[in-house]
GROMACS .gro file of C-alpha atoms in nm:
model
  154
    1UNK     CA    1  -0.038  -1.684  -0.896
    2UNK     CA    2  -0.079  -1.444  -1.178
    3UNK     CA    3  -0.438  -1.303  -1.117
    4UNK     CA    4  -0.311  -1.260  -0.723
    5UNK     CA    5  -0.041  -1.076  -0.832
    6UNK     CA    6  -0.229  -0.888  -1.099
    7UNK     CA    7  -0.480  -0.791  -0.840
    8UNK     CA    8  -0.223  -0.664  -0.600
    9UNK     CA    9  -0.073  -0.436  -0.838
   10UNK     CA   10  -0.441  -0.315  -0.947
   11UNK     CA   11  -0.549  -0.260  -0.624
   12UNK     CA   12  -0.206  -0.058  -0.560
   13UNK     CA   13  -0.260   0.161  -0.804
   14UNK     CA   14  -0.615   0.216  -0.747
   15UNK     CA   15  -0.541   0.340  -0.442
   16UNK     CA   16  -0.181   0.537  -0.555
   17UNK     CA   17  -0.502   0.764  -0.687
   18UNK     CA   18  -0.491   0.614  -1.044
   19UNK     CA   19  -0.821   0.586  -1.241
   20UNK     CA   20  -0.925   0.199  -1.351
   21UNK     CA   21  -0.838   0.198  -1.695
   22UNK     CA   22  -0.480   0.359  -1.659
   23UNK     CA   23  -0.424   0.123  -1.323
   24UNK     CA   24  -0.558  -0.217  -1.593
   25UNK     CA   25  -0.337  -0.089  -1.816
   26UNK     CA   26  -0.016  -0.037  -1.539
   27UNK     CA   27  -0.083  -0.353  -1.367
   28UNK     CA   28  -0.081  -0.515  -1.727
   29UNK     CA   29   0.264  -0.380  -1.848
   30UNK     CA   30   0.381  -0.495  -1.456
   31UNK     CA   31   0.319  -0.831  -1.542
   32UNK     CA   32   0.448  -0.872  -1.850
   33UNK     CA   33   0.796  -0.680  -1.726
   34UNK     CA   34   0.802  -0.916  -1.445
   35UNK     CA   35   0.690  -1.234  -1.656
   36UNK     CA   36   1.009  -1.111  -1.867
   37UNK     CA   37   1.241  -1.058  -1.634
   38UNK     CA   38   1.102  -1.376  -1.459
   39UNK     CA   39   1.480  -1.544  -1.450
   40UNK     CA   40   1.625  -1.265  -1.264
   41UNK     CA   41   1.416  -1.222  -0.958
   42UNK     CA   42   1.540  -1.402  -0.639
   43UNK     CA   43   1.314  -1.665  -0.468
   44UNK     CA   44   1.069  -1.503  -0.243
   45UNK     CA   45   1.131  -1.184  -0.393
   46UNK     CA   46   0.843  -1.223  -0.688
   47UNK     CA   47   0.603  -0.976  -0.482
   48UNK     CA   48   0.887  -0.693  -0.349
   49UNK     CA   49   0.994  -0.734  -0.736
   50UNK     CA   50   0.620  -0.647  -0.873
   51UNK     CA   51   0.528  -0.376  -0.607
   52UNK     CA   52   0.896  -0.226  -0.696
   53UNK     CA   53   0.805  -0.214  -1.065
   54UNK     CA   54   0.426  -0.087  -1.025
   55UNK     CA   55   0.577   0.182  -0.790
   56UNK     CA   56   0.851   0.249  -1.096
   57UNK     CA   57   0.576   0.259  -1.348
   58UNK     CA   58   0.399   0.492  -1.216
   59UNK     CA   59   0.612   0.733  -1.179
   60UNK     CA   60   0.696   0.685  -1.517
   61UNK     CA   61   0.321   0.749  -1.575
   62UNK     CA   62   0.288   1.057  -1.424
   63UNK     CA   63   0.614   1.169  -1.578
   64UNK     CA   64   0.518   1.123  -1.939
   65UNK     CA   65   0.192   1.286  -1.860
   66UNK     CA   66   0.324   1.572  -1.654
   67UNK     CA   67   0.089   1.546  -1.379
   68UNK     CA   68   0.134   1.618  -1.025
   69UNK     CA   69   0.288   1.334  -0.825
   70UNK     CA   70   0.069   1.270  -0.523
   71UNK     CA   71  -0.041   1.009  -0.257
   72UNK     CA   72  -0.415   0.927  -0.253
   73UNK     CA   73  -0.650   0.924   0.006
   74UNK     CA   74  -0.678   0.611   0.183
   75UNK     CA   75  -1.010   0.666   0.302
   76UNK     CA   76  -1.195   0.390   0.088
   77UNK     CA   77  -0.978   0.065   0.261
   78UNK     CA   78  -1.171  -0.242   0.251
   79UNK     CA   79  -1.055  -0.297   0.645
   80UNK     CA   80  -1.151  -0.639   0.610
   81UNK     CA   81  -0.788  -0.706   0.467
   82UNK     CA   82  -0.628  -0.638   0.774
   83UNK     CA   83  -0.560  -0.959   0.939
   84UNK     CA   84  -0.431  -0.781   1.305
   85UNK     CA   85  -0.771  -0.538   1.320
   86UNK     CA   86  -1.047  -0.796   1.282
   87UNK     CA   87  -1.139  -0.756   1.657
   88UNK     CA   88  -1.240  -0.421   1.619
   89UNK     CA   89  -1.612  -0.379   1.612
   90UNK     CA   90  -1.633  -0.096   1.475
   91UNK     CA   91  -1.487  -0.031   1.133
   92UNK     CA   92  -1.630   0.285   1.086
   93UNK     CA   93  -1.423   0.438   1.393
   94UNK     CA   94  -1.090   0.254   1.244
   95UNK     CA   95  -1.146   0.394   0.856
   96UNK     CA   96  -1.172   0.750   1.040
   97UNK     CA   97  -0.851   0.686   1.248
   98UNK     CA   98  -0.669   0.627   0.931
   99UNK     CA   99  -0.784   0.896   0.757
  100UNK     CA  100  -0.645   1.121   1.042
  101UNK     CA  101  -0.293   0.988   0.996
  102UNK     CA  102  -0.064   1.209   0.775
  103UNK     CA  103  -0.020   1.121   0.435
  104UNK     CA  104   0.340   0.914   0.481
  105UNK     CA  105   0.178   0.722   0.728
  106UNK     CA  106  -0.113   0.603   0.551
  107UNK     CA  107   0.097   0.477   0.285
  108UNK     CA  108   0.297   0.308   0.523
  109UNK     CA  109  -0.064   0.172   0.709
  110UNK     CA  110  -0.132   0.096   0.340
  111UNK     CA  111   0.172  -0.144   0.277
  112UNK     CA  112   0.154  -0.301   0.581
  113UNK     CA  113  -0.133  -0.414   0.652
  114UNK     CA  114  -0.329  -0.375   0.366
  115UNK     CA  115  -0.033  -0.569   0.086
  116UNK     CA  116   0.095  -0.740   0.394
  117UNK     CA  117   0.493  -0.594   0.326
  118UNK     CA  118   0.701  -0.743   0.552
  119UNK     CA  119   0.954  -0.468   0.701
  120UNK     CA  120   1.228  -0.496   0.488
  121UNK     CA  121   1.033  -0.515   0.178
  122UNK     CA  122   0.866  -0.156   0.332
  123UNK     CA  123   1.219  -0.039   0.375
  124UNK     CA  124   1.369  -0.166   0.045
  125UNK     CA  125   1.025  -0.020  -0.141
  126UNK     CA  126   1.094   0.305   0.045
  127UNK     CA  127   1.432   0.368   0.038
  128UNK     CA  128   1.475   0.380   0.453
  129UNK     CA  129   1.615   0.182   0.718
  130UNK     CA  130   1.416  -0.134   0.849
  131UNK     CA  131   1.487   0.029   1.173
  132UNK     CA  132   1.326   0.341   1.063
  133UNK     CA  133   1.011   0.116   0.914
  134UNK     CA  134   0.987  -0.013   1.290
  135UNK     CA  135   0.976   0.280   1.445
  136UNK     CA  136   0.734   0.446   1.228
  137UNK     CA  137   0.486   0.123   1.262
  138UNK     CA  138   0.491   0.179   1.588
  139UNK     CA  139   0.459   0.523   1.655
  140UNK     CA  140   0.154   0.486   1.354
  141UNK     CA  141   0.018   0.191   1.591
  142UNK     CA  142   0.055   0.431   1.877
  143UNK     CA  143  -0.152   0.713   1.707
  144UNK     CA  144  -0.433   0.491   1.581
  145UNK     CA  145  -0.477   0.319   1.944
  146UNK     CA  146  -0.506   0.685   2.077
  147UNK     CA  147  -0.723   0.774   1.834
  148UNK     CA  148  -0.996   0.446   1.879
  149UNK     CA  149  -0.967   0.527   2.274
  150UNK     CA  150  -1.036   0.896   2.244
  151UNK     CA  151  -1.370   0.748   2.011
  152UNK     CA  152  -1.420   0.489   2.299
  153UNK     CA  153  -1.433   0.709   2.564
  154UNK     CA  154  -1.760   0.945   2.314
   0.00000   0.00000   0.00000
């Protein structure tokens, strides 16, 4: 359970933009808050609870080292991850569709399908209405199934 969870939070920040050894040492300090506050945390909550704290730690990061707060490029996804995308053939064509969203919704693409979030979690993590989550999923869905028929039809 605890090298899953470790490598959720790793891979997180690896792709929040962080470089390895800062995201090893994040992901470390993650655990051991969580393994602390172990009591605390509601059933079914353990993986909202760690994302919410990597997300927090960060910040924190940046903060203390006065850099600029940004959202990566989500152009290196391993689309393998994504459970709903496996019939696409082409990978290539979807890693290029996601690149094209804006940066809100690749984070949101990101948490989805990539940590498998369920809605609220996304909306909790956030700070936004699950209806809000909903409609953005969709309207992302919407953009990336343009996008692969626009490829289709080259």
């Amino acid at each position: 359970m605890w090298q899953e969870l470790y490598r959720i939070v790793y891979y997180y920040l690896l792709k929040l933009g962080l470089s390895h050894a800062d995201a090893e040492d994040i992901a470390q300090e993650v655990l051991l808050s969580t393994y602390l506050h172990l009591d605390s945390i509601q059933d079914g909550n353990l993986k909202f609870y760690v994302l919410a704290t990597a997300k927090n730690k960060y910040i924190d990061f940046f903060r203390k080292n006065k850099r600029e707060f940004t959202v990566p490029s989500l152009g290196d996804f391993d689309v393998n991850n994504f459970s709903e995308i496996h019939q696409i053939e082409n990978k290539e064509v979807l890693k290029k569709a996601i690149n094209k969203l804006n940066l809100t919704e690749q984070k949101l693409f990101y948490l989805k399908y990539y940590l498998g979030m369920t809605n609220p979690e996304i909306s909790s993590l956030l700070k936004i209405s699950p209806a809000s989550v909903k409609t953005m999923l969709w309207r992302l869905r919407k953009k990336v199934k343009e996008y692969l028929e626009k490829e289709d039809e080259n």
